[in-house]
mmCIF file with all atom_site columns, C-alpha atoms and ligand atoms in Angstrom:
data_model
loop_
_atom_site.group_PDB
_atom_site.id
_atom_site.type_symbol
_atom_site.label_atom_id
_atom_site.label_alt_id
_atom_site.label_comp_id
_atom_site.label_asym_id
_atom_site.label_entity_id
_atom_site.label_seq_id
_atom_site.pdbx_PDB_ins_code
_atom_site.Cartn_x
_atom_site.Cartn_y
_atom_site.Cartn_z
_atom_site.occupancy
_atom_site.B_iso_or_equiv
_atom_site.pdbx_formal_charge
_atom_site.auth_seq_id
_atom_site.auth_comp_id
_atom_site.auth_asym_id
_atom_site.auth_atom_id
_atom_site.pdbx_PDB_model_num
ATOM   1   C CA . UNK A 1 1   ? -0.154  0.343  0.206   1.00 0.00 ? 178 UNK A CA 1
ATOM   2   C CA . UNK A 1 2   ? 1.369   3.593  -0.807  1.00 0.00 ? 179 UNK A CA 1
ATOM   3   C CA . UNK A 1 3   ? 2.516   5.865  2.024   1.00 0.00 ? 180 UNK A CA 1
ATOM   4   C CA . UNK A 1 4   ? 3.219   8.456  -0.440  1.00 0.00 ? 181 UNK A CA 1
ATOM   5   C CA . UNK A 1 5   ? 1.329   11.815 0.102   1.00 0.00 ? 182 UNK A CA 1
ATOM   6   C CA . UNK A 1 6   ? 0.820   14.199 -2.990  1.00 0.00 ? 183 UNK A CA 1
ATOM   7   C CA . UNK A 1 7   ? 1.267   17.954 -1.813  1.00 0.00 ? 184 UNK A CA 1
ATOM   8   C CA . UNK A 1 8   ? -0.339  20.311 -3.739  1.00 0.00 ? 185 UNK A CA 1
ATOM   9   C CA . UNK A 1 9   ? 0.193   23.886 -4.480  1.00 0.00 ? 186 UNK A CA 1
ATOM   10  C CA . UNK A 1 10  ? -1.941  25.967 -6.542  1.00 0.00 ? 187 UNK A CA 1
ATOM   11  C CA . UNK A 1 11  ? -1.032  29.388 -8.673  1.00 0.00 ? 188 UNK A CA 1
ATOM   12  C CA . UNK A 1 12  ? 1.400   31.869 -7.354  1.00 0.00 ? 189 UNK A CA 1
ATOM   13  C CA . UNK A 1 13  ? 2.587   29.926 -4.272  1.00 0.00 ? 190 UNK A CA 1
ATOM   14  C CA . UNK A 1 14  ? 6.031   29.809 -6.547  1.00 0.00 ? 191 UNK A CA 1
ATOM   15  C CA . UNK A 1 15  ? 6.327   33.415 -5.427  1.00 0.00 ? 192 UNK A CA 1
ATOM   16  C CA . UNK A 1 16  ? 6.247   32.648 -1.858  1.00 0.00 ? 193 UNK A CA 1
ATOM   17  C CA . UNK A 1 17  ? 8.727   34.778 0.124   1.00 0.00 ? 194 UNK A CA 1
ATOM   18  C CA . UNK A 1 18  ? 8.732   37.694 -2.176  1.00 0.00 ? 195 UNK A CA 1
ATOM   19  C CA . UNK A 1 19  ? 4.819   37.546 -2.400  1.00 0.00 ? 196 UNK A CA 1
ATOM   20  C CA . UNK A 1 20  ? 3.079   39.864 0.092   1.00 0.00 ? 197 UNK A CA 1
ATOM   21  C CA . UNK A 1 21  ? 5.479   38.719 2.910   1.00 0.00 ? 198 UNK A CA 1
ATOM   22  C CA . UNK A 1 22  ? 2.806   40.361 5.327   1.00 0.00 ? 199 UNK A CA 1
ATOM   23  C CA . UNK A 1 23  ? 0.207   37.612 4.521   1.00 0.00 ? 200 UNK A CA 1
ATOM   24  C CA . UNK A 1 24  ? 1.996   34.975 3.312   1.00 0.00 ? 201 UNK A CA 1
ATOM   25  C CA . UNK A 1 25  ? 5.407   35.218 5.422   1.00 0.00 ? 202 UNK A CA 1
ATOM   26  C CA . UNK A 1 26  ? 9.076   35.219 4.247   1.00 0.00 ? 203 UNK A CA 1
ATOM   27  C CA . UNK A 1 27  ? 9.397   31.597 3.655   1.00 0.00 ? 204 UNK A CA 1
ATOM   28  C CA . UNK A 1 28  ? 9.553   30.210 -0.059  1.00 0.00 ? 205 UNK A CA 1
ATOM   29  C CA . UNK A 1 29  ? 7.902   27.008 -1.107  1.00 0.00 ? 206 UNK A CA 1
ATOM   30  C CA . UNK A 1 30  ? 11.054  25.378 -1.240  1.00 0.00 ? 207 UNK A CA 1
ATOM   31  C CA . UNK A 1 31  ? 11.378  25.995 2.464   1.00 0.00 ? 208 UNK A CA 1
ATOM   32  C CA . UNK A 1 32  ? 7.875   24.562 2.814   1.00 0.00 ? 209 UNK A CA 1
ATOM   33  C CA . UNK A 1 33  ? 8.917   21.891 0.694   1.00 0.00 ? 210 UNK A CA 1
ATOM   34  C CA . UNK A 1 34  ? 12.048  20.982 2.834   1.00 0.00 ? 211 UNK A CA 1
ATOM   35  C CA . UNK A 1 35  ? 9.870   20.995 6.476   1.00 0.00 ? 212 UNK A CA 1
ATOM   36  C CA . UNK A 1 36  ? 7.538   18.869 4.966   1.00 0.00 ? 213 UNK A CA 1
ATOM   37  C CA . UNK A 1 37  ? 10.150  16.121 3.410   1.00 0.00 ? 214 UNK A CA 1
ATOM   38  C CA . UNK A 1 38  ? 11.445  16.334 7.380   1.00 0.00 ? 215 UNK A CA 1
ATOM   39  C CA . UNK A 1 39  ? 8.156   15.971 9.066   1.00 0.00 ? 216 UNK A CA 1
ATOM   40  C CA . UNK A 1 40  ? 7.067   13.043 6.351   1.00 0.00 ? 217 UNK A CA 1
ATOM   41  C CA . UNK A 1 41  ? 10.293  11.256 7.380   1.00 0.00 ? 218 UNK A CA 1
ATOM   42  C CA . UNK A 1 42  ? 9.053   11.631 11.219  1.00 0.00 ? 219 UNK A CA 1
ATOM   43  C CA . UNK A 1 43  ? 5.763   10.254 10.235  1.00 0.00 ? 220 UNK A CA 1
ATOM   44  C CA . UNK A 1 44  ? 6.829   7.253  8.137   1.00 0.00 ? 221 UNK A CA 1
ATOM   45  C CA . UNK A 1 45  ? 5.421   8.956  4.916   1.00 0.00 ? 222 UNK A CA 1
ATOM   46  C CA . UNK A 1 46  ? 6.663   9.794  1.397   1.00 0.00 ? 223 UNK A CA 1
ATOM   47  C CA . UNK A 1 47  ? 5.820   13.401 -0.105  1.00 0.00 ? 224 UNK A CA 1
ATOM   48  C CA . UNK A 1 48  ? 5.336   14.243 -3.457  1.00 0.00 ? 225 UNK A CA 1
ATOM   49  C CA . UNK A 1 49  ? 5.684   17.931 -3.477  1.00 0.00 ? 226 UNK A CA 1
ATOM   50  C CA . UNK A 1 50  ? 4.031   19.887 -6.697  1.00 0.00 ? 227 UNK A CA 1
ATOM   51  C CA . UNK A 1 51  ? 3.217   23.520 -7.829  1.00 0.00 ? 228 UNK A CA 1
ATOM   52  C CA . UNK A 1 52  ? 1.273   24.346 -10.892 1.00 0.00 ? 229 UNK A CA 1
ATOM   53  C CA . UNK A 1 53  ? -0.026  27.882 -11.967 1.00 0.00 ? 230 UNK A CA 1
ATOM   54  C CA . UNK A 1 54  ? -2.205  25.882 -14.240 1.00 0.00 ? 231 UNK A CA 1
ATOM   55  C CA . UNK A 1 55  ? -5.845  24.683 -13.191 1.00 0.00 ? 232 UNK A CA 1
ATOM   56  C CA . UNK A 1 56  ? -5.724  21.712 -15.870 1.00 0.00 ? 233 UNK A CA 1
ATOM   57  C CA . UNK A 1 57  ? -2.288  20.412 -14.801 1.00 0.00 ? 234 UNK A CA 1
ATOM   58  C CA . UNK A 1 58  ? -3.457  20.254 -11.360 1.00 0.00 ? 235 UNK A CA 1
ATOM   59  C CA . UNK A 1 59  ? -6.663  18.274 -12.337 1.00 0.00 ? 236 UNK A CA 1
ATOM   60  C CA . UNK A 1 60  ? -4.201  15.928 -14.176 1.00 0.00 ? 237 UNK A CA 1
ATOM   61  C CA . UNK A 1 61  ? -2.008  15.503 -11.363 1.00 0.00 ? 238 UNK A CA 1
ATOM   62  C CA . UNK A 1 62  ? -5.063  14.765 -9.126  1.00 0.00 ? 239 UNK A CA 1
ATOM   63  C CA . UNK A 1 63  ? -6.539  12.010 -11.217 1.00 0.00 ? 240 UNK A CA 1
ATOM   64  C CA . UNK A 1 64  ? -3.344  10.670 -11.652 1.00 0.00 ? 241 UNK A CA 1
ATOM   65  C CA . UNK A 1 65  ? -2.945  10.375 -7.687  1.00 0.00 ? 242 UNK A CA 1
ATOM   66  C CA . UNK A 1 66  ? -5.842  7.917  -7.647  1.00 0.00 ? 243 UNK A CA 1
ATOM   67  C CA . UNK A 1 67  ? -4.937  4.609  -6.560  1.00 0.00 ? 244 UNK A CA 1
ATOM   68  C CA . UNK A 1 68  ? -1.334  5.443  -6.536  1.00 0.00 ? 245 UNK A CA 1
ATOM   69  C CA . UNK A 1 69  ? -1.071  7.955  -3.740  1.00 0.00 ? 246 UNK A CA 1
ATOM   70  C CA . UNK A 1 70  ? -2.209  7.639  0.291   1.00 0.00 ? 247 UNK A CA 1
ATOM   71  C CA . UNK A 1 71  ? -3.604  11.057 0.843   1.00 0.00 ? 248 UNK A CA 1
ATOM   72  C CA . UNK A 1 72  ? -3.586  14.731 -1.042  1.00 0.00 ? 249 UNK A CA 1
ATOM   73  C CA . UNK A 1 73  ? -2.631  18.074 0.917   1.00 0.00 ? 250 UNK A CA 1
ATOM   74  C CA . UNK A 1 74  ? -3.734  20.900 -1.330  1.00 0.00 ? 251 UNK A CA 1
ATOM   75  C CA . UNK A 1 75  ? -3.512  24.452 -1.235  1.00 0.00 ? 252 UNK A CA 1
ATOM   76  C CA . UNK A 1 76  ? -5.168  25.340 -4.298  1.00 0.00 ? 253 UNK A CA 1
ATOM   77  C CA . UNK A 1 77  ? -4.242  28.904 -3.450  1.00 0.00 ? 254 UNK A CA 1
ATOM   78  C CA . UNK A 1 78  ? -6.481  31.519 -5.659  1.00 0.00 ? 255 UNK A CA 1
ATOM   79  C CA . UNK A 1 79  ? -8.590  28.246 -7.553  1.00 0.00 ? 256 UNK A CA 1
ATOM   80  C CA . UNK A 1 80  ? -10.050 27.099 -4.144  1.00 0.00 ? 257 UNK A CA 1
ATOM   81  C CA . UNK A 1 81  ? -12.291 30.183 -5.005  1.00 0.00 ? 258 UNK A CA 1
ATOM   82  C CA . UNK A 1 82  ? -13.050 29.478 -8.089  1.00 0.00 ? 259 UNK A CA 1
ATOM   83  C CA . UNK A 1 83  ? -12.405 26.120 -9.713  1.00 0.00 ? 260 UNK A CA 1
ATOM   84  C CA . UNK A 1 84  ? -15.658 23.382 -10.249 1.00 0.00 ? 261 UNK A CA 1
ATOM   85  C CA . UNK A 1 85  ? -12.822 21.453 -11.691 1.00 0.00 ? 262 UNK A CA 1
ATOM   86  C CA . UNK A 1 86  ? -10.523 20.940 -9.019  1.00 0.00 ? 263 UNK A CA 1
ATOM   87  C CA . UNK A 1 87  ? -13.890 20.285 -7.013  1.00 0.00 ? 264 UNK A CA 1
ATOM   88  C CA . UNK A 1 88  ? -14.720 17.356 -9.647  1.00 0.00 ? 265 UNK A CA 1
ATOM   89  C CA . UNK A 1 89  ? -11.464 15.989 -9.341  1.00 0.00 ? 266 UNK A CA 1
ATOM   90  C CA . UNK A 1 90  ? -10.762 15.575 -6.125  1.00 0.00 ? 267 UNK A CA 1
ATOM   91  C CA . UNK A 1 91  ? -14.708 14.036 -6.106  1.00 0.00 ? 268 UNK A CA 1
ATOM   92  C CA . UNK A 1 92  ? -12.951 11.076 -8.123  1.00 0.00 ? 269 UNK A CA 1
ATOM   93  C CA . UNK A 1 93  ? -9.964  10.680 -6.244  1.00 0.00 ? 270 UNK A CA 1
ATOM   94  C CA . UNK A 1 94  ? -10.894 8.463  -3.493  1.00 0.00 ? 271 UNK A CA 1
ATOM   95  C CA . UNK A 1 95  ? -8.494  9.396  -1.011  1.00 0.00 ? 272 UNK A CA 1
ATOM   96  C CA . UNK A 1 96  ? -8.415  11.712 2.391   1.00 0.00 ? 273 UNK A CA 1
ATOM   97  C CA . UNK A 1 97  ? -7.823  15.320 1.547   1.00 0.00 ? 274 UNK A CA 1
ATOM   98  C CA . UNK A 1 98  ? -6.719  17.995 3.702   1.00 0.00 ? 275 UNK A CA 1
ATOM   99  C CA . UNK A 1 99  ? -7.112  21.643 2.620   1.00 0.00 ? 276 UNK A CA 1
ATOM   100 C CA . UNK A 1 100 ? -4.550  23.906 3.540   1.00 0.00 ? 277 UNK A CA 1
ATOM   101 C CA . UNK A 1 101 ? -4.209  27.818 3.428   1.00 0.00 ? 278 UNK A CA 1
ATOM   102 C CA . UNK A 1 102 ? -1.414  29.999 4.871   1.00 0.00 ? 279 UNK A CA 1
ATOM   103 C CA . UNK A 1 103 ? -3.568  32.782 5.600   1.00 0.00 ? 280 UNK A CA 1
ATOM   104 C CA . UNK A 1 104 ? -7.002  33.146 7.746   1.00 0.00 ? 281 UNK A CA 1
ATOM   105 C CA . UNK A 1 105 ? -9.090  33.398 4.695   1.00 0.00 ? 282 UNK A CA 1
ATOM   106 C CA . UNK A 1 106 ? -11.849 34.450 6.652   1.00 0.00 ? 283 UNK A CA 1
ATOM   107 C CA . UNK A 1 107 ? -10.257 37.425 8.100   1.00 0.00 ? 284 UNK A CA 1
ATOM   108 C CA . UNK A 1 108 ? -9.576  38.297 4.385   1.00 0.00 ? 285 UNK A CA 1
ATOM   109 C CA . UNK A 1 109 ? -11.836 39.281 1.275   1.00 0.00 ? 286 UNK A CA 1
ATOM   110 C CA . UNK A 1 110 ? -15.340 38.049 1.447   1.00 0.00 ? 287 UNK A CA 1
ATOM   111 C CA . UNK A 1 111 ? -14.597 36.262 -2.138  1.00 0.00 ? 288 UNK A CA 1
ATOM   112 C CA . UNK A 1 112 ? -11.996 33.922 -0.087  1.00 0.00 ? 289 UNK A CA 1
ATOM   113 C CA . UNK A 1 113 ? -14.457 32.951 2.241   1.00 0.00 ? 290 UNK A CA 1
ATOM   114 C CA . UNK A 1 114 ? -16.123 30.489 -0.266  1.00 0.00 ? 291 UNK A CA 1
ATOM   115 C CA . UNK A 1 115 ? -14.177 27.059 -1.164  1.00 0.00 ? 292 UNK A CA 1
ATOM   116 C CA . UNK A 1 116 ? -15.202 25.054 -3.964  1.00 0.00 ? 293 UNK A CA 1
ATOM   117 C CA . UNK A 1 117 ? -12.974 22.129 -2.186  1.00 0.00 ? 294 UNK A CA 1
ATOM   118 C CA . UNK A 1 118 ? -13.813 21.958 1.417   1.00 0.00 ? 295 UNK A CA 1
ATOM   119 C CA . UNK A 1 119 ? -17.059 19.974 0.862   1.00 0.00 ? 296 UNK A CA 1
ATOM   120 C CA . UNK A 1 120 ? -14.752 16.918 0.006   1.00 0.00 ? 297 UNK A CA 1
ATOM   121 C CA . UNK A 1 121 ? -12.383 17.774 2.063   1.00 0.00 ? 298 UNK A CA 1
ATOM   122 C CA . UNK A 1 122 ? -11.839 15.411 5.375   1.00 0.00 ? 299 UNK A CA 1
ATOM   123 C CA . UNK A 1 123 ? -10.407 18.797 7.108   1.00 0.00 ? 300 UNK A CA 1
ATOM   124 C CA . UNK A 1 124 ? -9.511  22.427 6.698   1.00 0.00 ? 301 UNK A CA 1
ATOM   125 C CA . UNK A 1 125 ? -6.384  24.379 8.043   1.00 0.00 ? 302 UNK A CA 1
ATOM   126 C CA . UNK A 1 126 ? -5.915  27.825 7.372   1.00 0.00 ? 303 UNK A CA 1
ATOM   127 C CA . UNK A 1 127 ? -4.179  30.647 9.081   1.00 0.00 ? 304 UNK A CA 1
ATOM   128 C CA . UNK A 1 128 ? -1.516  28.677 10.941  1.00 0.00 ? 305 UNK A CA 1
ATOM   129 C CA . UNK A 1 129 ? 1.046   29.758 7.784   1.00 0.00 ? 306 UNK A CA 1
ATOM   130 C CA . UNK A 1 130 ? 3.601   27.185 7.056   1.00 0.00 ? 307 UNK A CA 1
ATOM   131 C CA . UNK A 1 131 ? 2.799   24.934 9.714   1.00 0.00 ? 308 UNK A CA 1
ATOM   132 C CA . UNK A 1 132 ? -0.606  24.004 8.477   1.00 0.00 ? 309 UNK A CA 1
ATOM   133 C CA . UNK A 1 133 ? 1.389   22.069 6.011   1.00 0.00 ? 310 UNK A CA 1
ATOM   134 C CA . UNK A 1 134 ? 2.818   19.976 8.749   1.00 0.00 ? 311 UNK A CA 1
ATOM   135 C CA . UNK A 1 135 ? -0.305  19.916 10.553  1.00 0.00 ? 312 UNK A CA 1
ATOM   136 C CA . UNK A 1 136 ? -2.132  18.203 7.183   1.00 0.00 ? 313 UNK A CA 1
ATOM   137 C CA . UNK A 1 137 ? 0.472   15.608 7.193   1.00 0.00 ? 314 UNK A CA 1
ATOM   138 C CA . UNK A 1 138 ? -0.153  14.767 10.932  1.00 0.00 ? 315 UNK A CA 1
ATOM   139 C CA . UNK A 1 139 ? -3.878  14.380 9.806   1.00 0.00 ? 316 UNK A CA 1
ATOM   140 C CA . UNK A 1 140 ? -3.357  12.080 6.751   1.00 0.00 ? 317 UNK A CA 1
ATOM   141 C CA . UNK A 1 141 ? -0.916  10.032 8.602   1.00 0.00 ? 318 UNK A CA 1
ATOM   142 C CA . UNK A 1 142 ? -3.796  9.644  11.376  1.00 0.00 ? 319 UNK A CA 1
ATOM   143 C CA . UNK A 1 143 ? -6.718  9.180  9.066   1.00 0.00 ? 320 UNK A CA 1
ATOM   144 C CA . UNK A 1 144 ? -4.555  6.246  6.875   1.00 0.00 ? 321 UNK A CA 1
ATOM   145 C CA . UNK A 1 145 ? -3.507  4.491  9.782   1.00 0.00 ? 322 UNK A CA 1
ATOM   146 C CA . UNK A 1 146 ? -7.061  4.487  11.428  1.00 0.00 ? 323 UNK A CA 1
ATOM   147 C CA . UNK A 1 147 ? -8.553  3.182  7.781   1.00 0.00 ? 324 UNK A CA 1
ATOM   148 C CA . UNK A 1 148 ? -5.743  0.497  7.712   1.00 0.00 ? 325 UNK A CA 1
ATOM   149 C CA . UNK A 1 149 ? -6.912  -1.110 11.201  1.00 0.00 ? 326 UNK A CA 1
HETATM 150 C C1 . DQA B 2 .   ? -4.260  30.951 0.125   1.00 0.00 ? 478 DQA B C1 1
HETATM 151 C C2 . DQA B 2 .   ? -5.015  32.129 0.048   1.00 0.00 ? 478 DQA B C2 1
HETATM 152 C C3 . DQA B 2 .   ? -5.769  31.956 -1.284  1.00 0.00 ? 478 DQA B C3 1
HETATM 153 O O1 . DQA B 2 .   ? -7.273  32.897 -1.103  1.00 0.00 ? 478 DQA B O1 1
HETATM 154 C C4 . DQA B 2 .   ? -5.019  33.042 -2.098  1.00 0.00 ? 478 DQA B C4 1
HETATM 155 O O2 . DQA B 2 .   ? -5.505  33.297 -3.404  1.00 0.00 ? 478 DQA B O2 1
HETATM 156 C C5 . DQA B 2 .   ? -4.130  32.334 -2.236  1.00 0.00 ? 478 DQA B C5 1
HETATM 157 C C6 . DQA B 2 .   ? -3.327  31.838 -0.927  1.00 0.00 ? 478 DQA B C6 1
HETATM 158 C C7 . DQA B 2 .   ? -3.146  30.825 1.283   1.00 0.00 ? 478 DQA B C7 1
HETATM 159 O O3 . DQA B 2 .   ? -2.609  29.702 1.327   1.00 0.00 ? 478 DQA B O3 1
HETATM 160 O O4 . DQA B 2 .   ? -3.621  31.250 2.335   1.00 0.00 ? 478 DQA B O4 1
HETATM 161 O O5 . DQA B 2 .   ? -3.269  32.075 -3.349  1.00 0.00 ? 478 DQA B O5 1
HETATM 162 O O6 . DQA B 2 .   ? -4.566  29.797 -0.813  1.00 0.00 ? 478 DQA B O6 1
#
């Protein structure tokens, strides 16, 4: 059985570090990936960490995860608030899903208060910065272990 988690990052997250650091912090996506790798090692998981600015590419990666990965941690960034295609892909994947946002989207613009993907996520973590990614891995580990019992 796979123990690999697909960690997916949507548009503009490749610009972390320079992108509005007052909102998103000063860490780069590479810093977050390194922290996720350390955490995954502690949890006896592997990760496949990816970022794309293209909705269709994210959809294809989610489809490919079906039957291969153990779970998905996703920060869909702006597509969270717009993408029925991501909702549909996550709905067919049959894997545990944790939605992550670095910022507290509920303390921001009202258009960020709605997520198309939350209804198919096992849980949602927002507002805790990059620590949210590590918490998502913890949560996925728990879900995977409990479903294997
Ligand atoms: C984000 C929040 C989204 O509203 C925004 O479009 C992003 C990043 C976050 O991590 O806080 O790009 O997902």
